[in-house]
mmCIF file of C-alpha atoms and ligand atoms in Angstrom:
data_model
loop_
_atom_site.group_PDB
_atom_site.id
_atom_site.type_symbol
_atom_site.label_atom_id
_atom_site.label_comp_id
_atom_site.label_asym_id
_atom_site.label_seq_id
_atom_site.Cartn_x
_atom_site.Cartn_y
_atom_site.Cartn_z
ATOM 1 C CA MET A 918 6.682 36.589 9.730
ATOM 2 C CA ARG A 919 9.035 39.243 8.364
ATOM 3 C CA ILE A 920 11.430 37.773 5.809
ATOM 4 C CA PRO A 921 14.260 37.364 6.475
ATOM 5 C CA GLU A 922 14.479 39.308 9.781
ATOM 6 C CA ASP A 923 12.283 37.059 11.936
ATOM 7 C CA VAL A 924 13.832 33.859 10.603
ATOM 8 C CA ARG A 925 17.307 35.239 11.260
ATOM 9 C CA LYS A 926 16.387 35.797 14.908
ATOM 10 C CA ASP A 927 15.648 32.081 15.210
ATOM 11 C CA ILE A 928 19.009 31.109 13.743
ATOM 12 C CA PRO A 929 21.818 32.501 15.905
ATOM 13 C CA LEU A 930 24.554 31.620 13.391
ATOM 14 C CA THR A 931 23.137 34.136 10.903
ATOM 15 C CA GLN A 932 24.374 36.848 13.262
ATOM 16 C CA GLU A 933 27.927 35.540 13.107
ATOM 17 C CA VAL A 934 28.571 34.565 9.501
ATOM 18 C CA ILE A 935 27.254 35.022 6.005
ATOM 19 C CA TYR A 936 26.205 31.490 5.269
ATOM 20 C CA PHE A 937 25.879 30.855 1.529
ATOM 21 C CA ASP A 938 26.420 27.087 1.625
ATOM 22 C CA ASN A 939 22.824 25.961 1.936
ATOM 23 C CA THR A 940 23.081 23.471 -0.904
ATOM 24 C CA ALA A 941 25.551 21.463 1.179
ATOM 25 C CA THR A 942 23.541 21.792 4.379
ATOM 26 C CA SER A 943 21.392 24.446 6.007
ATOM 27 C CA LEU A 944 21.533 26.224 9.354
ATOM 28 C CA THR A 945 19.243 25.081 12.147
ATOM 29 C CA PRO A 946 16.466 27.178 13.701
ATOM 30 C CA ILE A 947 16.071 27.092 17.499
ATOM 31 C CA PRO A 948 12.631 25.343 17.390
ATOM 32 C CA VAL A 949 14.254 22.406 15.577
ATOM 33 C CA VAL A 950 16.986 22.102 18.216
ATOM 34 C CA LYS A 951 14.362 22.384 20.961
ATOM 35 C CA ALA A 952 12.214 19.592 19.488
ATOM 36 C CA MET A 953 15.231 17.279 19.459
ATOM 37 C CA ASP A 954 16.310 18.368 22.931
ATOM 38 C CA GLU A 955 12.878 17.490 24.201
ATOM 39 C CA TYR A 956 13.166 13.970 22.807
ATOM 40 C CA TYR A 957 16.622 13.427 24.298
ATOM 41 C CA LEU A 958 15.811 14.981 27.658
ATOM 42 C CA LYS A 959 12.160 14.111 28.224
ATOM 43 C CA TYR A 960 11.113 10.911 26.442
ATOM 44 C CA ARG A 961 14.296 9.229 25.214
ATOM 45 C CA ALA A 962 13.314 5.657 24.352
ATOM 46 C CA ASN A 963 13.148 3.307 21.398
ATOM 47 C CA VAL A 964 10.113 3.145 19.116
ATOM 48 C CA HIS A 965 7.725 0.233 18.483
ATOM 49 C CA ARG A 966 9.503 -1.820 21.113
ATOM 50 C CA GLY A 967 8.089 -1.099 24.529
ATOM 51 C CA VAL A 968 4.843 -0.862 26.411
ATOM 52 C CA HIS A 969 6.299 1.630 28.865
ATOM 53 C CA LYS A 970 5.231 5.219 28.585
ATOM 54 C CA LEU A 971 8.516 6.649 27.329
ATOM 55 C CA SER A 972 8.495 4.230 24.414
ATOM 56 C CA GLN A 973 4.843 5.002 23.757
ATOM 57 C CA MET A 974 5.595 8.703 23.692
ATOM 58 C CA ALA A 975 8.661 8.270 21.425
ATOM 59 C CA THR A 976 6.624 6.066 19.056
ATOM 60 C CA HIS A 977 3.812 8.585 18.961
ATOM 61 C CA LYS A 978 6.160 11.493 18.171
ATOM 62 C CA TYR A 979 8.113 9.482 15.592
ATOM 63 C CA GLU A 980 4.961 8.442 13.735
ATOM 64 C CA GLU A 981 3.519 11.940 14.044
ATOM 65 C CA SER A 982 6.711 13.132 12.316
ATOM 66 C CA ARG A 983 6.083 10.692 9.485
ATOM 67 C CA LYS A 984 2.596 12.164 9.078
ATOM 68 C CA THR A 985 4.068 15.692 8.947
ATOM 69 C CA VAL A 986 6.473 14.616 6.190
ATOM 70 C CA ALA A 987 3.713 12.814 4.264
ATOM 71 C CA ASP A 988 1.370 15.810 4.349
ATOM 72 C CA PHE A 989 4.195 18.138 3.326
ATOM 73 C CA ILE A 990 4.822 16.332 0.028
ATOM 74 C CA GLY A 991 1.283 15.099 -0.680
ATOM 75 C CA ALA A 992 2.011 11.454 0.193
ATOM 76 C CA LYS A 993 0.199 8.862 2.290
ATOM 77 C CA PHE A 994 1.495 8.055 5.765
ATOM 78 C CA GLU A 995 2.627 4.526 4.830
ATOM 79 C CA GLU A 996 4.479 5.798 1.760
ATOM 80 C CA ILE A 997 7.085 7.630 3.859
ATOM 81 C CA VAL A 998 10.234 5.748 4.866
ATOM 82 C CA PHE A 999 12.900 7.340 7.013
ATOM 83 C CA THR A 1000 16.473 6.825 5.834
ATOM 84 C CA LYS A 1001 19.824 8.455 6.508
ATOM 85 C CA ASN A 1002 19.884 10.889 3.583
ATOM 86 C CA THR A 1003 19.137 11.314 -0.131
ATOM 87 C CA SER A 1004 22.099 9.155 -1.135
ATOM 88 C CA GLU A 1005 20.870 6.235 0.938
ATOM 89 C CA SER A 1006 17.314 6.652 -0.349
ATOM 90 C CA LEU A 1007 18.402 6.551 -3.995
ATOM 91 C CA ASN A 1008 20.705 3.569 -3.420
ATOM 92 C CA LEU A 1009 17.846 1.681 -1.765
ATOM 93 C CA VAL A 1010 15.704 2.165 -4.862
ATOM 94 C CA ALA A 1011 18.403 0.727 -7.122
ATOM 95 C CA LEU A 1012 19.035 -2.182 -4.741
ATOM 96 C CA GLY A 1013 15.394 -3.057 -4.075
ATOM 97 C CA LEU A 1014 14.123 -3.327 -7.655
ATOM 98 C CA GLU A 1015 14.592 -6.368 -9.857
ATOM 99 C CA TRP A 1016 16.797 -5.927 -12.899
ATOM 100 C CA LYS A 1017 17.508 -7.896 -16.010
ATOM 101 C CA LYS A 1018 19.760 -7.564 -19.024
ATOM 102 C CA GLY A 1019 18.611 -4.914 -21.456
ATOM 103 C CA ASP A 1020 16.496 -2.928 -18.954
ATOM 104 C CA ARG A 1021 16.757 0.724 -19.910
ATOM 105 C CA ILE A 1022 17.439 3.419 -17.313
ATOM 106 C CA VAL A 1023 17.115 7.031 -18.420
ATOM 107 C CA THR A 1024 18.706 9.912 -16.550
ATOM 108 C CA THR A 1025 20.191 13.363 -17.177
ATOM 109 C CA PRO A 1026 23.744 14.682 -17.658
ATOM 110 C CA TYR A 1027 23.391 16.890 -14.559
ATOM 111 C CA GLU A 1028 22.815 14.344 -11.805
ATOM 112 C CA HIS A 1029 24.585 14.430 -8.459
ATOM 113 C CA HIS A 1030 26.802 11.344 -8.116
ATOM 114 C CA SER A 1031 24.219 9.924 -5.692
ATOM 115 C CA ASP A 1032 21.668 9.779 -8.503
ATOM 116 C CA LEU A 1033 24.116 8.462 -11.073
ATOM 117 C CA LEU A 1034 26.417 5.874 -9.509
ATOM 118 C CA PRO A 1035 23.598 3.586 -8.276
ATOM 119 C CA TRP A 1036 22.254 3.383 -11.871
ATOM 120 C CA GLN A 1037 25.731 2.909 -13.323
ATOM 121 C CA ARG A 1038 26.201 -0.028 -10.969
ATOM 122 C CA VAL A 1039 22.876 -1.568 -11.993
ATOM 123 C CA ALA A 1040 23.951 -1.204 -15.625
ATOM 124 C CA ARG A 1041 27.307 -2.860 -14.930
ATOM 125 C CA LYS A 1042 25.964 -5.670 -12.734
ATOM 126 C CA TYR A 1043 22.877 -6.685 -14.674
ATOM 127 C CA GLY A 1044 23.610 -5.517 -18.205
ATOM 128 C CA ALA A 1045 21.016 -2.746 -18.044
ATOM 129 C CA LYS A 1046 21.464 0.170 -20.425
ATOM 130 C CA LEU A 1047 21.969 3.704 -19.154
ATOM 131 C CA GLU A 1048 20.736 6.458 -21.442
ATOM 132 C CA ILE A 1049 21.271 10.177 -20.963
ATOM 133 C CA ILE A 1050 18.762 12.838 -22.001
ATOM 134 C CA GLU A 1051 20.340 15.602 -24.094
ATOM 135 C CA GLY A 1052 20.658 19.041 -22.564
ATOM 136 C CA ASP A 1053 22.553 22.311 -22.973
ATOM 137 C CA ASP A 1054 25.394 23.864 -20.987
ATOM 138 C CA GLU A 1055 22.974 25.886 -18.851
ATOM 139 C CA GLY A 1056 21.396 22.670 -17.626
ATOM 140 C CA ASN A 1057 18.187 22.864 -19.674
ATOM 141 C CA LEU A 1058 16.918 19.468 -20.751
ATOM 142 C CA ASP A 1059 15.797 18.751 -24.291
ATOM 143 C CA LEU A 1060 12.273 17.523 -23.603
ATOM 144 C CA SER A 1061 11.747 16.101 -27.074
ATOM 145 C CA ASP A 1062 14.874 13.976 -26.598
ATOM 146 C CA ALA A 1063 13.525 12.992 -23.155
ATOM 147 C CA GLU A 1064 10.321 11.793 -24.800
ATOM 148 C CA LYS A 1065 12.269 9.696 -27.310
ATOM 149 C CA LYS A 1066 14.594 8.145 -24.722
ATOM 150 C CA ILE A 1067 11.823 7.422 -22.220
ATOM 151 C CA LYS A 1068 9.998 5.215 -24.748
ATOM 152 C CA GLY A 1069 10.278 1.649 -23.501
ATOM 153 C CA ALA A 1070 12.391 2.598 -20.468
ATOM 154 C CA LYS A 1071 12.127 0.655 -17.226
ATOM 155 C CA LEU A 1072 13.117 3.561 -14.997
ATOM 156 C CA VAL A 1073 13.628 7.305 -15.328
ATOM 157 C CA ALA A 1074 15.694 9.100 -12.660
ATOM 158 C CA VAL A 1075 15.836 12.885 -12.662
ATOM 159 C CA GLN A 1076 16.953 15.514 -10.197
ATOM 160 C CA HIS A 1077 14.382 18.221 -9.459
ATOM 161 C CA VAL A 1078 17.012 20.931 -8.973
ATOM 162 C CA SER A 1079 20.694 20.761 -9.870
ATOM 163 C CA ASN A 1080 23.040 21.450 -6.961
ATOM 164 C CA ALA A 1081 25.770 22.436 -9.439
ATOM 165 C CA LEU A 1082 23.892 24.667 -11.892
ATOM 166 C CA GLY A 1083 20.756 25.646 -9.982
ATOM 167 C CA VAL A 1084 18.489 24.679 -12.868
ATOM 168 C CA ILE A 1085 14.952 23.561 -12.015
ATOM 169 C CA HIS A 1086 13.991 20.610 -14.202
ATOM 170 C CA GLU A 1087 10.520 19.949 -15.612
ATOM 171 C CA VAL A 1088 9.798 16.972 -13.365
ATOM 172 C CA GLU A 1089 6.050 17.170 -13.886
ATOM 173 C CA GLU A 1090 6.352 16.843 -17.679
ATOM 174 C CA ILE A 1091 9.028 14.165 -17.461
ATOM 175 C CA GLY A 1092 6.997 12.268 -14.858
ATOM 176 C CA LYS A 1093 4.027 12.315 -17.197
ATOM 177 C CA MET A 1094 6.154 10.923 -20.023
ATOM 178 C CA ALA A 1095 7.424 8.166 -17.727
ATOM 179 C CA LYS A 1096 3.901 7.257 -16.619
ATOM 180 C CA GLU A 1097 2.639 7.094 -20.182
ATOM 181 C CA GLU A 1098 5.399 4.581 -20.912
ATOM 182 C CA GLY A 1099 4.796 2.604 -17.722
ATOM 183 C CA ALA A 1100 8.307 3.474 -16.508
ATOM 184 C CA ILE A 1101 9.204 3.885 -12.836
ATOM 185 C CA PHE A 1102 9.836 7.563 -12.104
ATOM 186 C CA VAL A 1103 12.480 8.432 -9.498
ATOM 187 C CA VAL A 1104 13.004 12.015 -8.364
ATOM 188 C CA ASP A 1105 16.069 13.311 -6.541
ATOM 189 C CA ALA A 1106 14.459 16.148 -4.632
ATOM 190 C CA ALA A 1107 17.479 16.933 -2.423
ATOM 191 C CA GLN A 1108 17.568 20.557 -3.578
ATOM 192 C CA SER A 1109 13.867 21.249 -3.941
ATOM 193 C CA VAL A 1110 12.030 20.024 -0.840
ATOM 194 C CA GLY A 1111 11.884 22.900 1.623
ATOM 195 C CA HIS A 1112 12.693 25.452 -1.072
ATOM 196 C CA MET A 1113 9.635 25.088 -3.318
ATOM 197 C CA GLU A 1114 6.399 23.160 -3.506
ATOM 198 C CA VAL A 1115 6.921 19.454 -4.116
ATOM 199 C CA ASP A 1116 3.836 17.264 -4.532
ATOM 200 C CA VAL A 1117 4.616 13.643 -5.294
ATOM 201 C CA ARG A 1118 1.277 13.016 -7.050
ATOM 202 C CA LYS A 1119 1.487 16.117 -9.186
ATOM 203 C CA ILE A 1120 4.917 15.127 -10.494
ATOM 204 C CA HIS A 1121 3.927 11.433 -10.891
ATOM 205 C CA ALA A 1122 6.797 10.232 -8.687
ATOM 206 C CA ASP A 1123 7.081 6.540 -7.849
ATOM 207 C CA PHE A 1124 10.079 7.180 -5.635
ATOM 208 C CA LEU A 1125 11.296 10.521 -4.319
ATOM 209 C CA ALA A 1126 14.343 11.134 -2.166
ATOM 210 C CA PHE A 1127 15.405 14.043 -0.002
ATOM 211 C CA SER A 1128 17.545 14.866 3.036
ATOM 212 C CA GLY A 1129 16.366 16.473 6.245
ATOM 213 C CA HIS A 1130 19.452 18.620 6.627
ATOM 214 C CA LYS A 1131 19.060 20.724 3.483
ATOM 215 C CA GLY A 1132 15.866 22.534 2.456
ATOM 216 C CA PRO A 1133 13.692 21.299 5.343
ATOM 217 C CA LEU A 1134 16.034 22.868 7.964
ATOM 218 C CA GLY A 1135 16.257 19.611 9.910
ATOM 219 C CA PRO A 1136 19.276 17.815 11.373
ATOM 220 C CA THR A 1137 21.844 15.685 9.556
ATOM 221 C CA GLY A 1138 21.459 11.904 9.543
ATOM 222 C CA ILE A 1139 17.795 11.808 8.568
ATOM 223 C CA GLY A 1140 16.466 11.416 5.055
ATOM 224 C CA VAL A 1141 13.263 10.374 3.377
ATOM 225 C CA LEU A 1142 12.348 7.880 0.710
ATOM 226 C CA TYR A 1143 8.831 8.320 -0.605
ATOM 227 C CA ILE A 1144 7.554 5.057 -2.105
ATOM 228 C CA ASN A 1145 4.360 5.214 -4.130
ATOM 229 C CA GLU A 1146 2.088 2.490 -2.705
ATOM 230 C CA GLU A 1147 1.845 0.994 -6.193
ATOM 231 C CA MET A 1148 5.516 0.026 -5.816
ATOM 232 C CA PHE A 1149 5.062 -1.953 -2.589
ATOM 233 C CA ASP A 1150 4.626 -5.265 -4.403
ATOM 234 C CA ILE A 1151 7.667 -4.931 -6.642
ATOM 235 C CA PHE A 1152 10.046 -3.095 -4.291
ATOM 236 C CA GLU A 1153 11.892 -5.501 -1.981
ATOM 237 C CA PRO A 1154 13.393 -3.964 1.154
ATOM 238 C CA PRO A 1155 17.176 -4.119 0.623
ATOM 239 C CA LEU A 1156 17.686 -4.174 4.403
ATOM 240 C CA ILE A 1157 15.691 -6.521 6.619
ATOM 241 C CA GLY A 1158 15.714 -7.633 10.240
ATOM 242 C CA GLY A 1159 14.418 -6.025 13.422
ATOM 243 C CA GLY A 1160 11.152 -4.203 12.906
ATOM 244 C CA THR A 1161 10.517 -5.322 9.326
ATOM 245 C CA ILE A 1162 8.611 -8.555 9.971
ATOM 246 C CA GLU A 1163 5.179 -9.889 10.776
ATOM 247 C CA ASP A 1164 6.387 -13.402 11.627
ATOM 248 C CA VAL A 1165 9.661 -15.331 11.776
ATOM 249 C CA ASP A 1166 10.562 -19.027 12.048
ATOM 250 C CA LEU A 1167 14.034 -20.498 11.919
ATOM 251 C CA CYS A 1168 13.511 -21.271 8.249
ATOM 252 C CA CYS A 1169 11.793 -18.177 7.009
ATOM 253 C CA TYR A 1170 10.086 -14.862 7.590
ATOM 254 C CA LYS A 1171 7.026 -12.882 6.544
ATOM 255 C CA LEU A 1172 7.490 -9.171 6.070
ATOM 256 C CA THR A 1173 5.223 -6.683 7.740
ATOM 257 C CA ALA A 1174 3.345 -3.903 5.947
ATOM 258 C CA PRO A 1175 5.013 -0.651 4.853
ATOM 259 C CA PRO A 1176 6.409 1.634 6.106
ATOM 260 C CA GLU A 1177 7.949 -0.606 8.821
ATOM 261 C CA ARG A 1178 8.813 -3.185 6.157
ATOM 262 C CA TYR A 1179 11.384 -0.735 4.822
ATOM 263 C CA GLU A 1180 12.916 0.435 8.123
ATOM 264 C CA ALA A 1181 15.250 -2.224 9.516
ATOM 265 C CA GLY A 1182 16.634 -1.618 12.996
ATOM 266 C CA THR A 1183 16.380 1.336 15.331
ATOM 267 C CA PRO A 1184 15.771 4.470 13.309
ATOM 268 C CA ASN A 1185 17.061 7.995 13.846
ATOM 269 C CA ILE A 1186 14.195 8.926 16.164
ATOM 270 C CA GLY A 1187 15.498 12.327 17.265
ATOM 271 C CA GLY A 1188 16.349 13.084 13.640
ATOM 272 C CA ALA A 1189 12.827 12.345 12.417
ATOM 273 C CA ILE A 1190 11.400 14.533 15.179
ATOM 274 C CA GLY A 1191 13.831 17.322 14.241
ATOM 275 C CA LEU A 1192 12.938 16.979 10.572
ATOM 276 C CA ALA A 1193 9.226 17.336 11.351
ATOM 277 C CA ALA A 1194 10.001 20.440 13.422
ATOM 278 C CA GLY A 1195 11.948 21.840 10.451
ATOM 279 C CA ILE A 1196 9.030 21.191 8.110
ATOM 280 C CA LYS A 1197 6.602 22.850 10.516
ATOM 281 C CA TYR A 1198 8.936 25.820 10.660
ATOM 282 C CA ILE A 1199 9.036 25.980 6.842
ATOM 283 C CA GLU A 1200 5.233 25.775 6.740
ATOM 284 C CA LYS A 1201 4.997 28.640 9.212
ATOM 285 C CA ILE A 1202 7.102 30.808 6.905
ATOM 286 C CA GLY A 1203 5.335 29.625 3.722
ATOM 287 C CA LEU A 1204 6.990 28.059 0.679
ATOM 288 C CA ASP A 1205 5.834 30.951 -1.515
ATOM 289 C CA LYS A 1206 7.766 33.406 0.676
ATOM 290 C CA ILE A 1207 10.842 31.172 0.639
ATOM 291 C CA GLU A 1208 10.779 30.934 -3.136
ATOM 292 C CA LYS A 1209 10.288 34.674 -3.504
ATOM 293 C CA GLN A 1210 13.185 35.511 -1.179
ATOM 294 C CA GLU A 1211 15.546 33.070 -2.899
ATOM 295 C CA HIS A 1212 14.523 34.423 -6.289
ATOM 296 C CA GLU A 1213 15.379 37.994 -5.199
ATOM 297 C CA LEU A 1214 18.760 36.819 -3.919
ATOM 298 C CA VAL A 1215 19.553 34.968 -7.158
ATOM 299 C CA LYS A 1216 18.444 37.950 -9.237
ATOM 300 C CA ARG A 1217 20.724 40.366 -7.398
ATOM 301 C CA THR A 1218 23.643 37.922 -7.280
ATOM 302 C CA THR A 1219 23.564 37.112 -11.004
ATOM 303 C CA GLU A 1220 23.048 40.788 -11.863
ATOM 304 C CA GLY A 1221 26.044 41.771 -9.705
ATOM 305 C CA LEU A 1222 28.270 39.026 -11.080
ATOM 306 C CA THR A 1223 27.325 40.003 -14.641
ATOM 307 C CA GLU A 1224 28.234 43.653 -13.911
ATOM 308 C CA LEU A 1225 31.621 42.469 -12.643
ATOM 309 C CA GLU A 1226 32.026 40.265 -15.737
ATOM 310 C CA ILE A 1227 32.326 37.188 -13.564
ATOM 311 C CA PRO A 1228 31.120 34.125 -15.484
ATOM 312 C CA TRP A 1229 28.254 32.321 -13.764
ATOM 313 C CA TYR A 1230 26.541 29.070 -14.718
ATOM 314 C CA GLY A 1231 23.013 27.787 -14.980
ATOM 315 C CA PRO A 1232 19.962 29.081 -16.824
ATOM 316 C CA ARG A 1233 19.776 32.741 -17.870
ATOM 317 C CA ASN A 1234 16.013 32.396 -17.514
ATOM 318 C CA LEU A 1235 15.836 33.063 -13.789
ATOM 319 C CA LYS A 1236 12.374 31.498 -13.522
ATOM 320 C CA LYS A 1237 14.207 28.213 -14.045
ATOM 321 C CA HIS A 1238 17.011 29.109 -11.637
ATOM 322 C CA ALA A 1239 16.693 27.982 -8.000
ATOM 323 C CA GLY A 1240 18.689 29.537 -5.142
ATOM 324 C CA VAL A 1241 22.082 28.216 -6.254
ATOM 325 C CA VAL A 1242 24.606 30.354 -8.135
ATOM 326 C CA SER A 1243 27.791 28.713 -9.402
ATOM 327 C CA PHE A 1244 30.550 30.923 -10.793
ATOM 328 C CA ASN A 1245 34.281 31.203 -11.398
ATOM 329 C CA VAL A 1246 36.870 33.944 -11.174
ATOM 330 C CA PRO A 1247 39.530 32.969 -13.724
ATOM 331 C CA PRO A 1248 42.417 32.444 -13.371
ATOM 332 C CA LEU A 1249 41.821 31.694 -9.684
ATOM 333 C CA HIS A 1250 41.046 28.178 -8.515
ATOM 334 C CA PRO A 1251 37.555 27.904 -6.981
ATOM 335 C CA HIS A 1252 39.087 26.901 -3.618
ATOM 336 C CA ASP A 1253 41.189 30.079 -3.574
ATOM 337 C CA VAL A 1254 38.112 32.218 -4.177
ATOM 338 C CA ALA A 1255 36.277 30.356 -1.406
ATOM 339 C CA ALA A 1256 39.238 30.914 0.944
ATOM 340 C CA ILE A 1257 39.203 34.662 0.197
ATOM 341 C CA LEU A 1258 35.459 34.810 0.856
ATOM 342 C CA ASP A 1259 36.019 32.885 4.084
ATOM 343 C CA GLU A 1260 38.474 35.599 5.211
ATOM 344 C CA HIS A 1261 35.469 37.932 4.946
ATOM 345 C CA ASN A 1262 33.306 35.542 6.941
ATOM 346 C CA ILE A 1263 31.363 34.423 3.879
ATOM 347 C CA MET A 1264 30.853 30.659 3.624
ATOM 348 C CA VAL A 1265 30.535 29.216 0.132
ATOM 349 C CA ARG A 1266 31.320 25.816 -1.327
ATOM 350 C CA SER A 1267 33.952 25.265 -3.979
ATOM 351 C CA GLY A 1268 34.844 22.202 -6.025
ATOM 352 C CA HIS A 1269 32.994 19.777 -8.258
ATOM 353 C CA HIS A 1270 29.892 19.525 -6.032
ATOM 354 C CA CYS A 1271 29.633 15.768 -6.580
ATOM 355 C CA ALA A 1272 28.715 16.473 -10.201
ATOM 356 C CA LEU A 1273 31.951 15.682 -12.025
ATOM 357 C CA PRO A 1274 30.257 14.991 -15.388
ATOM 358 C CA VAL A 1275 28.857 18.555 -15.295
ATOM 359 C CA MET A 1276 32.303 20.022 -14.615
ATOM 360 C CA LYS A 1277 33.897 17.920 -17.367
ATOM 361 C CA ARG A 1278 31.238 18.975 -19.824
ATOM 362 C CA LEU A 1279 31.903 22.659 -19.031
ATOM 363 C CA GLY A 1280 35.654 22.082 -19.222
ATOM 364 C CA ILE A 1281 36.290 23.377 -15.695
ATOM 365 C CA ASN A 1282 37.768 21.845 -12.581
ATOM 366 C CA GLY A 1283 34.999 23.159 -10.373
ATOM 367 C CA THR A 1284 33.033 26.228 -9.427
ATOM 368 C CA VAL A 1285 32.489 28.518 -6.489
ATOM 369 C CA ARG A 1286 28.917 28.122 -5.339
ATOM 370 C CA ALA A 1287 26.776 30.576 -3.386
ATOM 371 C CA SER A 1288 23.541 28.924 -2.330
ATOM 372 C CA PHE A 1289 20.711 30.471 -0.385
ATOM 373 C CA HIS A 1290 17.878 29.830 1.982
ATOM 374 C CA VAL A 1291 15.116 32.079 3.222
ATOM 375 C CA TYR A 1292 17.236 33.541 6.052
ATOM 376 C CA ASN A 1293 19.783 35.057 3.670
ATOM 377 C CA SER A 1294 19.409 38.772 3.037
ATOM 378 C CA ILE A 1295 20.006 41.168 0.165
ATOM 379 C CA GLU A 1296 22.462 43.014 2.458
ATOM 380 C CA GLU A 1297 24.513 39.829 2.672
ATOM 381 C CA VAL A 1298 24.520 39.568 -1.111
ATOM 382 C CA GLU A 1299 25.716 43.189 -1.328
ATOM 383 C CA THR A 1300 28.567 42.422 1.091
ATOM 384 C CA PHE A 1301 29.486 39.393 -1.003
ATOM 385 C CA LEU A 1302 29.412 41.435 -4.221
ATOM 386 C CA GLY A 1303 31.610 44.077 -2.555
ATOM 387 C CA VAL A 1304 34.249 41.443 -1.799
ATOM 388 C CA MET A 1305 33.974 40.117 -5.342
ATOM 389 C CA GLU A 1306 34.444 43.617 -6.750
ATOM 390 C CA GLU A 1307 37.634 44.127 -4.748
ATOM 391 C CA LEU A 1308 38.879 40.733 -5.842
ATOM 392 C CA VAL A 1309 38.209 41.392 -9.517
ATOM 393 C CA LYS A 1310 39.926 44.805 -9.275
ATOM 394 C CA SER A 1311 43.000 43.204 -7.730
ATOM 395 C CA LEU A 1312 43.244 40.832 -10.709
ATOM 396 C CA ARG A 1313 42.965 43.463 -13.467
HETATM 397 C C1 PLP B 279 20.925 16.999 -6.064
HETATM 398 C C2 PLP B 279 21.516 16.242 -4.915
HETATM 399 N N1 PLP B 279 21.295 14.923 -4.809
HETATM 400 C C3 PLP B 279 21.777 14.206 -3.796
HETATM 401 C C4 PLP B 279 22.542 14.780 -2.805
HETATM 402 C C5 PLP B 279 23.059 13.943 -1.696
HETATM 403 O O1 PLP B 279 22.527 14.377 -0.474
HETATM 404 P P1 PLP B 279 23.058 13.735 0.879
HETATM 405 O O2 PLP B 279 24.518 14.058 0.951
HETATM 406 O O3 PLP B 279 22.270 14.398 1.951
HETATM 407 O O4 PLP B 279 22.815 12.280 0.766
HETATM 408 C C6 PLP B 279 22.817 16.148 -2.881
HETATM 409 C C7 PLP B 279 23.693 16.789 -1.890
HETATM 410 O O5 PLP B 279 24.216 17.849 -2.068
HETATM 411 C C8 PLP B 279 22.280 16.893 -3.950
HETATM 412 O O6 PLP B 279 22.525 18.192 -4.060
#
């Protein structure tokens, strides 16, 4: 496959706009839409609930999708639970574990609200203690501080890639520290899966969360919670009911085995099928090619912004910088910059990116964020830099 030309052909919207808002959600390739169309038009039925052939077919495709997800991140079939999105997955972890006063939860200063609020609530409700690993303004974590804080912790929750700063965190090293301490290791992989290799065993994850609609090029409304099988005995399903049981009497119930134990009610069947199609599409391109393309785009973007003296955030070491570039054009408000870019058909996100503690730490009210996927081109970056140059000139 030629990158990005052949991918762009599969994504009609790339011909209409410059889409640099991939951190929020990605564009959808035709094969993903077709896979979902096929479900809705040819075998639309519920799963695990019928002997008729449509239900059999839907069940087969749904479970085949689970296998695709499992293989993609190095997990076992039964360790994959379909959810709504990363936020739901992370909340489920916090709700399904048992907590007591004094339990220590360790996280980072760069987390998305979805990997911070659930732990804050646990701390408030049960008297657990939330501890934050030290780090610098570029988003680099102090690993020796991580080692100190992780000692005796019950749970360590870390994002793989920051959606606000683009920094790639050392999840493998941190996971190892957590394992050595017997702590539960939770990874927010919302911005890494689909953009770079993620192997749950390699990074020692006990739980890992991601959304279908971002890196994996799937639809919205489908997410994944990976649950290491070693957690099955201590992780209670926060939601129970239809589909989660082996037996029920009026007095009581017996839960069924995972993964069904963790999926109450009718799941997002078309979404899971679309997600698997997205993953297959990613595999066809190759994660190495995706990473390489995004790296080129980040390199040119940061180089161009530096030339224009536009401050950008995140690590200067571009090996640690994923395909997300946050910047500001003082004295303009980030929303005004985004609106100007929109006039030129360039879609970026502006605001606090659900990472208010990061913004407060940097003393800013938000950033403009250009975020990439494999279908973005260097030509698009040049167009973007051209608009930025004109904008900067108009301000000086
Ligand atoms: C790092 C990170 N975690 C969690 C989320 C939440 O993802 P979702 O909105 O799909 O639940 C996001 C979304 O941008 C994210 O970037």
